[in-house]
Amino acid sequence: MHKLLCLALLLAASAAHALSDSEKEMLITTAVEAYEQQDYATALKKWQTLAEAGNAEAQNNLGILYNQGQGVAQNYAQARAWYEKAAAQGHAQAQNNLGALYAEGLGVVQDYGQARTWYEKAAAQGYAAAQFNLGILYYEGKGVTQDYGQARAWYEKAAVQGDADAQYNLGILYANGWGVAQDYDQARAWWEKAAAQGHVNGQYNLGVLYAEGRGVVQDYAQARAWYEKAAAQDYADAQYNLGLLYANGQGIAQDYGKARAWYEKAAAQDDAQAQYNLGVLYYEGKGVAQDYGKAREWWEKAAAQGIPQAQFNLALLYYNGKGVSQDYNQAFSWFEKAAIQDFPLAQYNLGALYDEGKGVAQDYGQARVWYEKAAAQGNTGAQYNLGVLYAEGQGVAQDYGQARAWYEKAALQGNADAQFNLGVLYSKGRGVAQDYSQARVWWEKAAAQGDAGAQYNLGVLYYNGEGVPRDISKAREWLEKAAAQGDESAKAALQKFGK
C-alpha cells in the first residue's frame, strides 16, 4: 500500500483571490476545527471556498476528503481533479497523493509510470512519503526495473527524515542482503529506529534477531521484551512467539499456562500455528487439563488453514479413537490431506492404511506409491515397509535385491526391524550371497536395541558356529536375553542347556 497522508491541518494562505487575509484565516480556522470534530461537511464547505480561490493546501485537503469519502460521497475522480490543481502549484503532498492514485488505480487506469513521475516531483521537494513510495516501486519493480540499490537509496532519504516504514524496510534490505551487503547490525539499527516510533513490525523483527542471535548476542529476555511491545499492539506473530518462549522456558520460567494465554490471543486472530500449538497443549495436558476434544477443535482450525501437522494429528485422533469415535475413513481423509502437502509421516501412514486395508480398499500398489514418497524423505518406517513389499512380492514382483536395498536404507538410520530383516537375508542368501558374518553384524545392531528375534538368532549362530567360532557360553547369553523378553523359541532352546 502506498502512502497517502492525512490532512495537513496547517493551511498556507497562498490563494490569489478576493478573500481578505482575515477571511482566509477564519475559513482555515473553521475548517480545521470542523475536521478535528469530525464535522466533515463543514470542513468540506470551508475548504471548497479556499480551494476555488486557488489555495493549494485547501485543494489538496479537498482531494483527501473526496478520496476518503469524508463529508461527501467517495469520488476518486474528484479527488484526482483537486490533487492535480494543487500539484500544478508544486504542492508536494498533492503530488504524492496523485502518485498513490495512479499506483492503486483509483479514479484512473493503474499506471506505475505515472505514479513514479508524481512521486519523483514530490520526492525532489524532500517529501518523505514520496521518497518511501519510490522505494516501494523500485523494490517491487513496478513502473521501473526492479533495483534494490535504488530502493535502498530512496528508503534512506525517507528514513533519515524519520519515516518509520522506510526505516523498517531498510532493515529488511540489510537483513536479507538485498541491494547491500547482508548486515544484521545495520538491520537492527534501522529496526530500532522504527520500533522507537511504535512500528510493530520493527519491534517484532528485533525480537526475532535477539531470539536467533543475529547481529546480537542471543538473548531470549530481550526477544521477549520486543515481542511484548509488538504483542501489546495485537501483532499475532509476536503473541505466538511469546507463547513459544513460555512453552520452552526461554528467557523466562517455563509456564505452559502463559504459553496457552499467548497462543489463544494469536489463535483468536486465526494464527494457524498458534491454533496447532494450542491443540498440542490440550492433547498433552500442559497448562490445561488434558482434553482430546479441545485438541481436536484447535487442530481442526489449524488444519482448515492447511497446517499439515494439524491434519496429521487429527488423523491420529481418528485412527486411535482419542476424543472421537475410532474412524479409519476419517483417519484416511486427514492423512491424505497432509500427505498431499508432502508431510512424510502422513505419507507413511497413508501407505500403511492402503497396506492394511483400513479406511480404504487394500491396495499394495498404492501403499508402495506412498511409502516411496515418504522413503524419499528419509522416513525409515516407509523404507522398511518397502523392503517388506519387495521381499513378499506384494504390489510388486518379488525382488530380494530391492528388499535388501530398502532394508539397508532404514537399517543405516537405526531401524531395528530393518536390521533384523537384513540379517535374515544374509543368513539365507536372498538378494545377496549367503554370509553369516554379515547376518551377525546386522543382528547385533538390532539386538543392541532390544530386538528379541535378533538376540535369539545370535544365540543360534553361536550355538551352531555359523559365521563365528562355536561358543556355547555366548549362545546361552544371547538366548537368555531373548527369553527375558518372552521369546518362546529362546525359552525352548535354553531348556536344552538344562534351564
XYZ file of C-alpha atoms in Angstrom:
499
model
C 0.000 0.000 0.000
C 1.396 3.365 -0.994
C 1.329 6.254 1.436
C -1.425 8.822 1.024
C -1.037 11.052 4.039
C -3.782 12.504 6.192
C -4.881 16.084 6.019
C -2.367 18.790 6.669
C -4.241 20.906 9.140
C -1.970 23.949 8.953
C -3.046 25.625 5.731
C -0.937 28.052 3.761
C -2.645 31.283 2.790
C -1.453 31.375 -0.793
C -4.686 31.966 -2.678
C -4.805 34.692 -5.284
C -8.462 35.658 -4.824
C -10.545 38.463 -3.484
C -10.531 36.976 0.006
C -9.094 39.182 2.668
C -6.453 37.800 4.965
C -8.914 37.811 7.841
C -11.475 35.899 5.752
C -8.877 33.317 4.801
C -7.757 32.962 8.384
C -11.321 32.457 9.572
C -12.013 29.842 6.871
C -8.832 27.984 7.746
C -9.590 28.004 11.470
C -13.193 26.920 10.957
C -12.217 24.115 8.553
C -9.549 22.746 10.867
C -11.811 22.834 13.919
C -14.632 21.171 11.989
C -12.340 18.414 10.696
C -10.959 17.719 14.160
C -14.537 17.419 15.448
C -15.331 15.065 12.525
C -17.722 17.624 11.074
C -16.548 16.808 7.582
C -19.424 18.569 5.805
C -18.431 21.931 7.291
C -14.732 21.277 6.645
C -15.595 20.439 3.040
C -17.575 23.657 2.591
C -14.837 25.905 4.003
C -12.011 24.202 2.094
C -14.094 24.340 -1.086
C -14.199 28.115 -0.796
C -10.460 28.334 -0.240
C -9.728 25.779 -2.964
C -11.775 27.639 -5.546
C -9.793 30.732 -4.607
C -6.626 28.846 -5.610
C -5.315 27.786 -2.211
C -3.127 24.709 -2.934
C -3.313 23.336 0.614
C -7.111 23.524 0.546
C -7.189 21.891 -2.886
C -5.115 19.014 -1.558
C -7.279 18.684 1.547
C -10.425 18.743 -0.547
C -8.926 15.948 -2.636
C -8.365 13.942 0.525
C -11.989 14.367 1.610
C -13.164 13.036 -1.773
C -10.523 10.314 -1.619
C -11.681 9.098 1.789
C -15.396 9.836 1.429
C -15.468 12.258 4.343
C -18.377 14.707 4.226
C -19.049 13.683 0.636
C -19.574 10.518 -1.383
C -16.233 8.894 -2.095
C -15.169 10.006 -5.551
C -11.657 9.217 -6.751
C -12.094 11.194 -9.961
C -12.911 14.353 -7.963
C -10.014 13.584 -5.618
C -7.686 13.381 -8.624
C -9.041 16.661 -10.035
C -8.307 18.574 -6.832
C -4.934 16.903 -6.325
C -3.974 17.938 -9.872
C -4.823 21.577 -9.153
C -2.666 21.562 -6.020
C 0.097 19.540 -7.680
C 0.275 22.016 -10.542
C 1.179 24.631 -7.923
C 4.028 22.415 -6.682
C 2.232 21.063 -3.615
C 4.347 18.068 -2.594
C 1.700 16.171 -0.689
C -0.771 16.512 -3.549
C 1.883 15.242 -5.978
C 2.443 12.251 -3.724
C -1.288 11.647 -3.408
C -1.697 11.744 -7.172
C 1.066 9.170 -7.436
C -0.797 6.958 -4.979
C -3.984 7.131 -7.080
C -2.053 6.007 -10.164
C -0.253 3.274 -8.218
C -3.507 1.873 -6.861
C -5.603 2.538 -9.972
C -8.137 4.657 -8.102
C -10.110 7.027 -10.348
C -7.564 6.425 -13.089
C -6.193 3.483 -15.049
C -3.435 1.959 -12.941
C -0.157 3.349 -14.241
C 3.049 2.838 -12.275
C 4.960 5.065 -14.701
C 2.660 7.999 -13.871
C 2.873 7.107 -10.203
C 6.674 7.287 -10.410
C 6.532 10.649 -12.200
C 4.414 12.255 -9.484
C 6.355 10.631 -6.659
C 9.578 11.977 -8.149
C 8.183 15.531 -8.199
C 7.248 15.313 -4.519
C 10.454 13.475 -3.583
C 12.544 16.196 -5.222
C 10.998 18.557 -2.679
C 12.142 16.286 0.139
C 8.700 14.817 0.787
C 9.432 11.668 2.818
C 6.271 9.732 1.955
C 7.010 10.097 -1.759
C 10.610 9.012 -1.246
C 9.313 5.945 0.556
C 6.818 5.254 -2.218
C 9.573 5.458 -4.842
C 11.498 2.923 -2.776
C 8.478 0.622 -2.960
C 8.305 0.930 -6.759
C 11.983 0.036 -7.146
C 11.718 -2.742 -4.565
C 8.779 -4.351 -6.364
C 9.862 -3.478 -9.908
C 6.651 -1.622 -10.722
C 6.960 1.035 -13.427
C 10.722 0.590 -13.222
C 13.232 -2.247 -13.444
C 13.475 -3.885 -10.040
C 16.503 -2.371 -8.332
C 17.179 -2.981 -4.645
C 20.008 -0.437 -4.726
C 17.623 2.304 -5.862
C 15.040 1.118 -3.348
C 17.653 1.466 -0.615
C 18.622 4.957 -1.780
C 15.033 6.212 -1.648
C 14.270 4.469 1.633
C 17.334 6.123 3.155
C 16.156 9.592 2.130
C 12.821 8.997 3.834
C 14.349 7.162 6.795
C 16.704 9.974 7.757
C 13.614 12.180 7.933
C 12.158 9.796 10.495
C 9.796 7.797 8.271
C 9.251 4.620 10.311
C 8.106 2.492 7.373
C 11.220 3.432 5.422
C 13.398 2.644 8.435
C 11.741 -0.738 8.726
C 12.144 -1.513 5.024
C 15.795 -0.505 5.122
C 16.230 -3.056 7.894
C 14.665 -5.689 5.640
C 17.165 -4.902 2.869
C 20.137 -5.176 5.236
C 18.819 -8.350 6.891
C 18.455 -10.090 3.531
C 21.414 -8.571 1.730
C 19.260 -7.026 -0.991
C 20.973 -4.077 -2.685
C 23.530 -4.043 0.136
C 25.878 -6.496 1.820
C 23.951 -8.506 4.400
C 24.415 -6.770 7.727
C 22.309 -7.697 10.747
C 23.862 -4.845 12.764
C 22.513 -2.326 10.268
C 19.177 -4.129 10.147
C 18.965 -3.912 13.912
C 19.908 -0.221 13.916
C 17.146 0.683 11.474
C 14.569 -1.526 13.145
C 15.387 0.099 16.471
C 14.632 3.495 14.972
C 11.326 2.256 13.592
C 10.482 0.393 16.798
C 11.108 3.518 18.868
C 8.256 5.092 16.893
C 5.990 2.172 17.721
C 6.433 0.361 14.407
C 5.047 -3.079 15.224
C 6.965 -4.975 12.533
C 10.187 -3.347 13.660
C 9.518 -4.399 17.236
C 8.700 -7.950 16.165
C 11.784 -8.293 13.962
C 14.034 -7.053 16.752
C 12.582 -9.845 18.856
C 13.487 -12.340 16.132
C 17.079 -11.019 15.955
C 17.555 -11.470 19.702
C 15.841 -14.877 19.717
C 18.057 -16.159 16.906
C 21.234 -14.279 17.850
C 21.587 -12.462 14.541
C 23.735 -9.335 14.746
C 23.418 -9.514 18.536
C 24.261 -11.964 21.285
C 21.336 -14.369 21.591
C 19.149 -13.048 24.367
C 15.695 -14.522 24.909
C 14.880 -11.944 27.584
C 15.448 -9.140 25.057
C 13.475 -11.101 22.485
C 10.621 -11.355 24.958
C 10.744 -7.616 25.689
C 10.407 -6.741 21.996
C 7.772 -9.387 21.345
C 5.754 -7.972 24.248
C 5.802 -4.500 22.685
C 4.535 -5.880 19.389
C 2.059 -8.200 21.117
C 0.614 -5.226 23.001
C -0.325 -3.891 19.566
C -2.118 -7.173 18.858
C 0.535 -8.478 16.477
C -0.305 -12.157 16.158
C 3.180 -13.406 15.254
C 4.605 -11.752 18.361
C 1.872 -13.255 20.531
C 2.627 -16.671 19.076
C 6.378 -16.280 19.655
C 5.779 -15.213 23.239
C 3.818 -18.426 23.648
C 6.828 -20.353 22.345
C 9.170 -18.631 24.793
C 6.927 -19.542 27.734
C 6.392 -23.096 26.468
C 10.145 -23.658 26.070
C 11.248 -21.672 29.105
C 13.468 -19.402 27.016
C 14.292 -16.103 28.698
C 11.561 -16.797 31.225
C 10.499 -19.557 33.601
C 8.666 -22.275 31.698
C 4.959 -21.680 32.088
C 2.504 -23.605 29.930
C -0.403 -21.569 31.317
C 1.101 -18.349 29.998
C 2.067 -20.088 26.776
C -1.583 -21.032 26.373
C -2.733 -17.465 27.090
C -0.467 -16.028 24.361
C -1.328 -18.776 21.891
C -5.012 -18.022 22.474
C -4.526 -14.352 21.637
C -2.778 -15.254 18.390
C -5.244 -18.060 17.631
C -8.147 -15.628 18.013
C -6.586 -13.778 15.073
C -6.542 -17.019 13.080
C -2.831 -17.667 13.529
C -2.694 -21.273 12.351
C 0.497 -22.241 14.193
C -0.917 -20.904 17.445
C -4.068 -22.931 16.880
C -1.943 -26.008 16.250
C 0.151 -25.447 19.392
C -2.965 -24.948 21.495
C -4.104 -28.340 20.280
C -0.796 -29.824 21.420
C -1.188 -28.285 24.901
C -4.674 -29.768 25.279
C -3.537 -33.119 23.905
C -0.635 -33.326 26.346
C -2.415 -31.647 29.251
C 0.182 -28.895 29.627
C -1.115 -25.679 31.173
C -4.638 -27.088 30.845
C -6.492 -30.238 31.794
C -5.886 -32.905 29.162
C -8.762 -32.757 26.709
C -8.640 -34.626 23.403
C -11.871 -32.950 22.322
C -10.349 -29.478 22.717
C -7.184 -30.659 20.986
C -9.318 -31.779 18.074
C -11.151 -28.440 17.927
C -7.932 -26.439 17.716
C -6.312 -28.822 15.248
C -9.393 -28.614 13.047
C -8.991 -24.810 12.895
C -5.310 -25.123 12.010
C -5.978 -27.969 9.573
C -8.583 -25.869 7.757
C -5.762 -23.385 7.096
C -3.611 -26.138 5.637
C -1.227 -26.897 8.500
C -0.077 -30.461 7.689
C 0.946 -31.297 11.272
C -2.593 -30.487 12.414
C -4.083 -32.620 9.650
C -1.756 -35.463 10.592
C -2.612 -35.205 14.292
C -6.329 -35.189 13.523
C -5.805 -38.386 11.541
C -4.090 -39.965 14.549
C -7.006 -38.999 16.799
C -9.440 -40.750 14.462
C -7.125 -43.718 13.952
C -6.709 -44.258 17.701
C -10.195 -43.126 18.733
C -8.985 -40.367 21.068
C -11.580 -37.652 21.684
C -13.596 -39.088 18.795
C -15.026 -42.443 17.815
C -12.425 -44.531 16.023
C -12.913 -43.919 12.327
C -10.404 -45.200 9.775
C -12.209 -43.380 6.969
C -11.689 -40.039 8.706
C -8.111 -41.019 9.518
C -7.532 -41.798 5.846
C -9.010 -38.439 4.801
C -6.798 -36.399 7.122
C -3.655 -38.418 6.389
C -4.289 -37.826 2.695
C -4.620 -34.038 3.143
C -1.283 -33.893 4.967
C 0.373 -36.383 2.611
C -0.532 -34.286 -0.426
C 1.435 -31.480 1.245
C 4.494 -33.744 1.311
C 4.348 -34.446 5.057
C 6.398 -37.672 5.330
C 4.733 -39.180 8.410
C 1.342 -38.748 6.749
C 2.631 -40.331 3.546
C 3.951 -43.283 5.542
C 0.695 -43.729 7.445
C -1.375 -43.367 4.290
C 0.717 -46.130 2.793
C 0.082 -48.229 5.896
C -3.696 -47.783 5.549
C -3.534 -48.979 1.941
C -1.231 -51.795 3.043
C -3.654 -52.954 5.755
C -6.917 -52.038 4.014
C -8.086 -49.705 6.787
C -10.413 -46.888 5.737
C -9.766 -47.830 2.119
C -9.691 -50.954 -0.031
C -6.401 -52.821 0.422
C -4.055 -51.811 -2.371
C -0.377 -52.753 -2.194
C 0.351 -50.688 -5.299
C -0.933 -47.506 -3.639
C 0.828 -48.479 -0.439
C 4.084 -48.645 -2.385
C 3.449 -45.248 -4.010
C 3.018 -43.505 -0.652
C 5.825 -45.426 1.030
C 8.152 -44.321 -1.768
C 7.233 -40.664 -1.240
C 7.917 -40.911 2.496
C 11.034 -43.025 1.962
C 12.474 -40.387 -0.379
C 12.324 -38.003 2.589
C 14.205 -40.453 4.785
C 11.281 -42.000 6.668
C 12.694 -45.276 7.998
C 9.315 -46.930 8.542
C 8.465 -46.397 4.883
C 11.878 -47.675 3.763
C 11.421 -50.766 5.898
C 7.889 -51.388 4.630
C 9.047 -51.065 1.030
C 11.586 -53.754 1.821
C 8.771 -55.971 3.111
C 6.677 -55.408 -0.045
C 9.579 -56.431 -2.278
C 10.522 -59.378 -0.066
C 6.975 -60.723 -0.117
C 6.056 -59.639 -3.650
C 3.099 -57.505 -2.560
C 2.133 -54.918 -5.178
C 5.444 -55.571 -6.930
C 7.311 -58.544 -8.376
C 9.195 -60.298 -5.568
C 12.723 -58.910 -5.564
C 15.080 -59.667 -2.691
C 17.685 -57.309 -4.129
C 15.245 -54.398 -3.885
C 14.185 -55.620 -0.457
C 17.816 -55.539 0.680
C 18.332 -52.056 -0.762
C 15.362 -50.628 1.146
C 16.206 -52.504 4.355
C 19.722 -51.086 4.198
C 18.456 -47.509 3.930
C 16.319 -47.974 7.031
C 18.923 -50.058 8.866
C 21.629 -47.438 8.432
C 19.305 -44.984 10.164
C 18.969 -47.362 13.103
C 15.689 -49.112 12.277
C 15.886 -52.353 14.298
C 13.281 -54.230 12.233
C 15.223 -53.480 9.065
C 18.478 -54.530 10.712
C 16.855 -57.827 11.738
C 15.468 -58.476 8.255
C 18.790 -57.637 6.624
C 20.352 -60.277 8.850
C 17.747 -62.748 7.671
C 18.530 -62.019 4.005
C 22.258 -62.554 4.590
C 21.674 -65.728 6.605
C 19.528 -67.221 3.829
C 21.381 -65.779 0.846
C 18.377 -63.913 -0.520
C 19.291 -60.996 -2.787
C 22.877 -61.374 -1.569
C 25.459 -64.096 -1.271
C 24.869 -66.090 1.925
C 27.055 -64.557 4.631
C 26.572 -65.469 8.284
C 29.160 -62.903 9.333
C 27.092 -60.111 7.791
C 23.969 -61.633 9.292
C 25.666 -61.448 12.697
C 26.677 -57.807 12.160
C 23.091 -56.717 11.460
C 21.539 -58.884 14.165
C 23.959 -57.430 16.711
C 22.783 -53.936 15.795
C 19.147 -54.966 16.189
C 19.878 -56.913 19.365
C 21.556 -53.868 20.910
C 18.197 -52.121 20.524
C 16.441 -54.944 22.348
C 15.128 -56.902 19.362
C 14.337 -60.333 20.839
C 14.324 -62.100 17.462
C 17.845 -60.843 16.714
C 19.022 -61.910 20.170
C 17.614 -65.397 19.575
C 19.218 -65.653 16.140
C 22.583 -64.612 17.534
C 22.254 -67.367 20.121
C 21.636 -69.859 17.303
C 24.663 -68.583 15.337
C 26.961 -69.034 18.309
C 25.448 -72.414 19.140
C 25.955 -73.690 15.573
C 29.217 -71.820 14.940
C 27.864 -70.140 11.833
C 29.896 -67.038 10.900
C 31.529 -67.170 14.336
C 33.518 -69.746 16.278
C 31.129 -72.027 18.146
C 30.647 -70.627 21.640
C 28.047 -72.221 23.901
C 28.548 -69.565 26.583
C 27.742 -66.739 24.171
C 24.887 -68.729 22.725
C 23.390 -69.060 26.212
C 23.959 -65.345 26.893
C 22.001 -64.244 23.799
C 19.263 -66.803 24.319
C 18.782 -65.599 27.888
C 18.400 -62.000 26.670
C 15.729 -63.096 24.203
C 13.966 -65.331 26.735
C 13.866 -62.468 29.246
C 11.729 -60.622 26.696
C 9.362 -63.568 26.383
C 10.742 -65.153 23.201
C 9.317 -68.694 23.248
C 11.906 -70.124 20.847
C 14.682 -68.865 23.114
C 12.992 -70.385 26.164
C 12.740 -73.747 24.389
C 16.391 -73.608 23.319
C 17.528 -72.830 26.843
C 15.859 -75.996 28.091
C 18.474 -77.894 26.085
C 21.037 -76.301 28.330
C 19.279 -77.668 31.386
C 17.425 -74.459 32.109
